[in-house]
């Protein structure tokens, strides 16, 4: 037995099936045919997939660039620290070794 709610649902379903099977009714209601809709949906799906692939490649590329940039930053920081540590020992090392300083330094320390 069907109650009132079931018959309402059945009526809605039958109207939708009729709309899908009748090309003219579908076109009159929506302004395009079901076949056109399905073709356009497939084309749009392809376009969205292309954009998603492009975005995925861009994000992957930027992730690699970010990793390389972070590595370079770490190495540069290490080199700067080593340079600061060695600066007192390398300042005018030519004076310590007895070499004439004029060829490597532009100033003369008396």
CSV table of C-alpha atoms in Angstrom, one decimal:
chain,number,residue,atom,x,y,z
A,1,UNK,CA,0.0,0.0,0.0
A,2,UNK,CA,1.2,3.5,-0.8
A,3,UNK,CA,0.5,6.4,1.5
A,4,UNK,CA,0.3,10.1,0.5
A,5,UNK,CA,4.1,10.7,0.8
A,6,UNK,CA,4.9,7.7,-1.4
A,7,UNK,CA,2.5,8.8,-4.1
A,8,UNK,CA,4.0,12.3,-4.1
A,9,UNK,CA,7.5,11.0,-4.5
A,10,UNK,CA,6.4,8.6,-7.2
A,11,UNK,CA,4.7,11.5,-9.1
A,12,UNK,CA,7.8,13.7,-8.9
A,13,UNK,CA,9.9,10.8,-10.1
A,14,UNK,CA,7.6,10.1,-13.0
A,15,UNK,CA,7.6,13.8,-14.0
A,16,UNK,CA,11.4,13.8,-14.0
A,17,UNK,CA,11.6,10.6,-16.1
A,18,UNK,CA,9.1,12.1,-18.6
A,19,UNK,CA,11.2,15.3,-18.8
A,20,UNK,CA,14.4,13.3,-19.5
A,21,UNK,CA,12.8,11.2,-22.1
A,22,UNK,CA,11.0,14.0,-23.9
A,23,UNK,CA,13.7,16.1,-25.7
A,24,UNK,CA,11.3,18.9,-26.6
A,25,UNK,CA,10.1,19.3,-23.0
A,26,UNK,CA,13.6,19.3,-21.6
A,27,UNK,CA,14.7,22.0,-24.2
A,28,UNK,CA,11.6,24.1,-23.5
A,29,UNK,CA,12.2,24.0,-19.7
A,30,UNK,CA,16.0,24.5,-19.7
A,31,UNK,CA,16.9,25.9,-23.1
A,32,UNK,CA,19.2,23.1,-24.1
A,33,UNK,CA,18.9,19.4,-24.7
A,34,UNK,CA,20.1,16.6,-22.3
A,35,UNK,CA,22.7,15.5,-24.9
A,36,UNK,CA,24.1,19.1,-25.1
A,37,UNK,CA,24.2,19.2,-21.3
A,38,UNK,CA,26.1,15.9,-21.1
A,39,UNK,CA,28.6,17.0,-23.8
A,40,UNK,CA,29.2,20.4,-22.1
A,41,UNK,CA,29.6,18.7,-18.8
A,42,UNK,CA,32.2,16.3,-20.2
A,43,UNK,CA,34.1,19.2,-21.8
A,44,UNK,CA,33.9,21.2,-18.6
A,45,UNK,CA,35.2,18.2,-16.7
A,46,UNK,CA,38.2,18.0,-19.1
A,47,UNK,CA,38.9,21.7,-18.7
A,48,UNK,CA,38.7,21.5,-14.9
A,49,UNK,CA,41.1,18.4,-14.9
A,50,UNK,CA,43.6,20.4,-17.0
A,51,UNK,CA,43.5,23.3,-14.6
A,52,UNK,CA,43.8,21.0,-11.6
A,53,UNK,CA,46.9,19.3,-13.2
A,54,UNK,CA,48.5,22.7,-13.9
A,55,UNK,CA,47.9,23.8,-10.4
A,56,UNK,CA,49.3,20.6,-9.0
A,57,UNK,CA,52.5,20.9,-11.1
A,58,UNK,CA,52.8,24.6,-10.0
A,59,UNK,CA,52.4,23.7,-6.4
A,60,UNK,CA,54.9,20.8,-6.8
A,61,UNK,CA,57.4,23.2,-8.5
A,62,UNK,CA,57.0,25.9,-5.8
A,63,UNK,CA,57.5,23.2,-3.1
A,64,UNK,CA,60.8,22.2,-4.7
A,65,UNK,CA,61.9,25.8,-5.1
A,66,UNK,CA,61.0,26.5,-1.4
A,67,UNK,CA,63.0,23.4,-0.3
A,68,UNK,CA,66.1,24.5,-2.4
A,69,UNK,CA,65.7,28.1,-1.1
A,70,UNK,CA,65.6,26.9,2.5
A,71,UNK,CA,68.7,24.8,2.0
A,72,UNK,CA,70.6,27.7,0.4
A,73,UNK,CA,69.5,29.9,3.4
A,74,UNK,CA,70.8,27.3,5.9
A,75,UNK,CA,74.1,26.9,4.0
A,76,UNK,CA,74.6,30.7,3.7
A,77,UNK,CA,73.9,31.1,7.4
A,78,UNK,CA,76.5,28.5,8.2
A,79,UNK,CA,79.1,30.1,5.9
A,80,UNK,CA,78.4,33.5,7.5
A,81,UNK,CA,79.0,32.1,11.0
A,82,UNK,CA,82.2,30.4,9.9
A,83,UNK,CA,83.3,33.7,8.4
A,84,UNK,CA,82.6,35.6,11.6
A,85,UNK,CA,84.5,32.9,13.6
A,86,UNK,CA,87.5,33.0,11.3
A,87,UNK,CA,87.6,36.8,10.8
A,88,UNK,CA,89.9,37.5,13.8
A,89,UNK,CA,92.4,34.9,12.7
A,90,UNK,CA,92.5,35.9,9.1
A,91,UNK,CA,92.7,39.6,9.6
A,92,UNK,CA,96.1,40.7,8.2
A,93,UNK,CA,97.4,37.2,8.2
A,94,UNK,CA,100.1,38.4,5.9
A,95,UNK,CA,101.6,40.5,8.8
A,96,UNK,CA,101.9,37.4,10.9
A,97,UNK,CA,103.6,35.4,8.2
A,98,UNK,CA,106.0,38.2,7.4
A,99,UNK,CA,104.8,38.8,3.8
A,100,UNK,CA,104.6,42.4,2.5
A,101,UNK,CA,101.0,43.4,3.1
A,102,UNK,CA,100.9,46.0,0.3
A,103,UNK,CA,100.0,43.4,-2.4
A,104,UNK,CA,97.0,42.0,-0.5
A,105,UNK,CA,95.7,45.0,1.5
A,106,UNK,CA,94.9,48.5,0.2
A,107,UNK,CA,95.9,50.1,3.5
A,108,UNK,CA,99.1,50.1,5.5
A,109,UNK,CA,99.1,49.3,9.2
A,110,UNK,CA,102.2,50.9,10.7
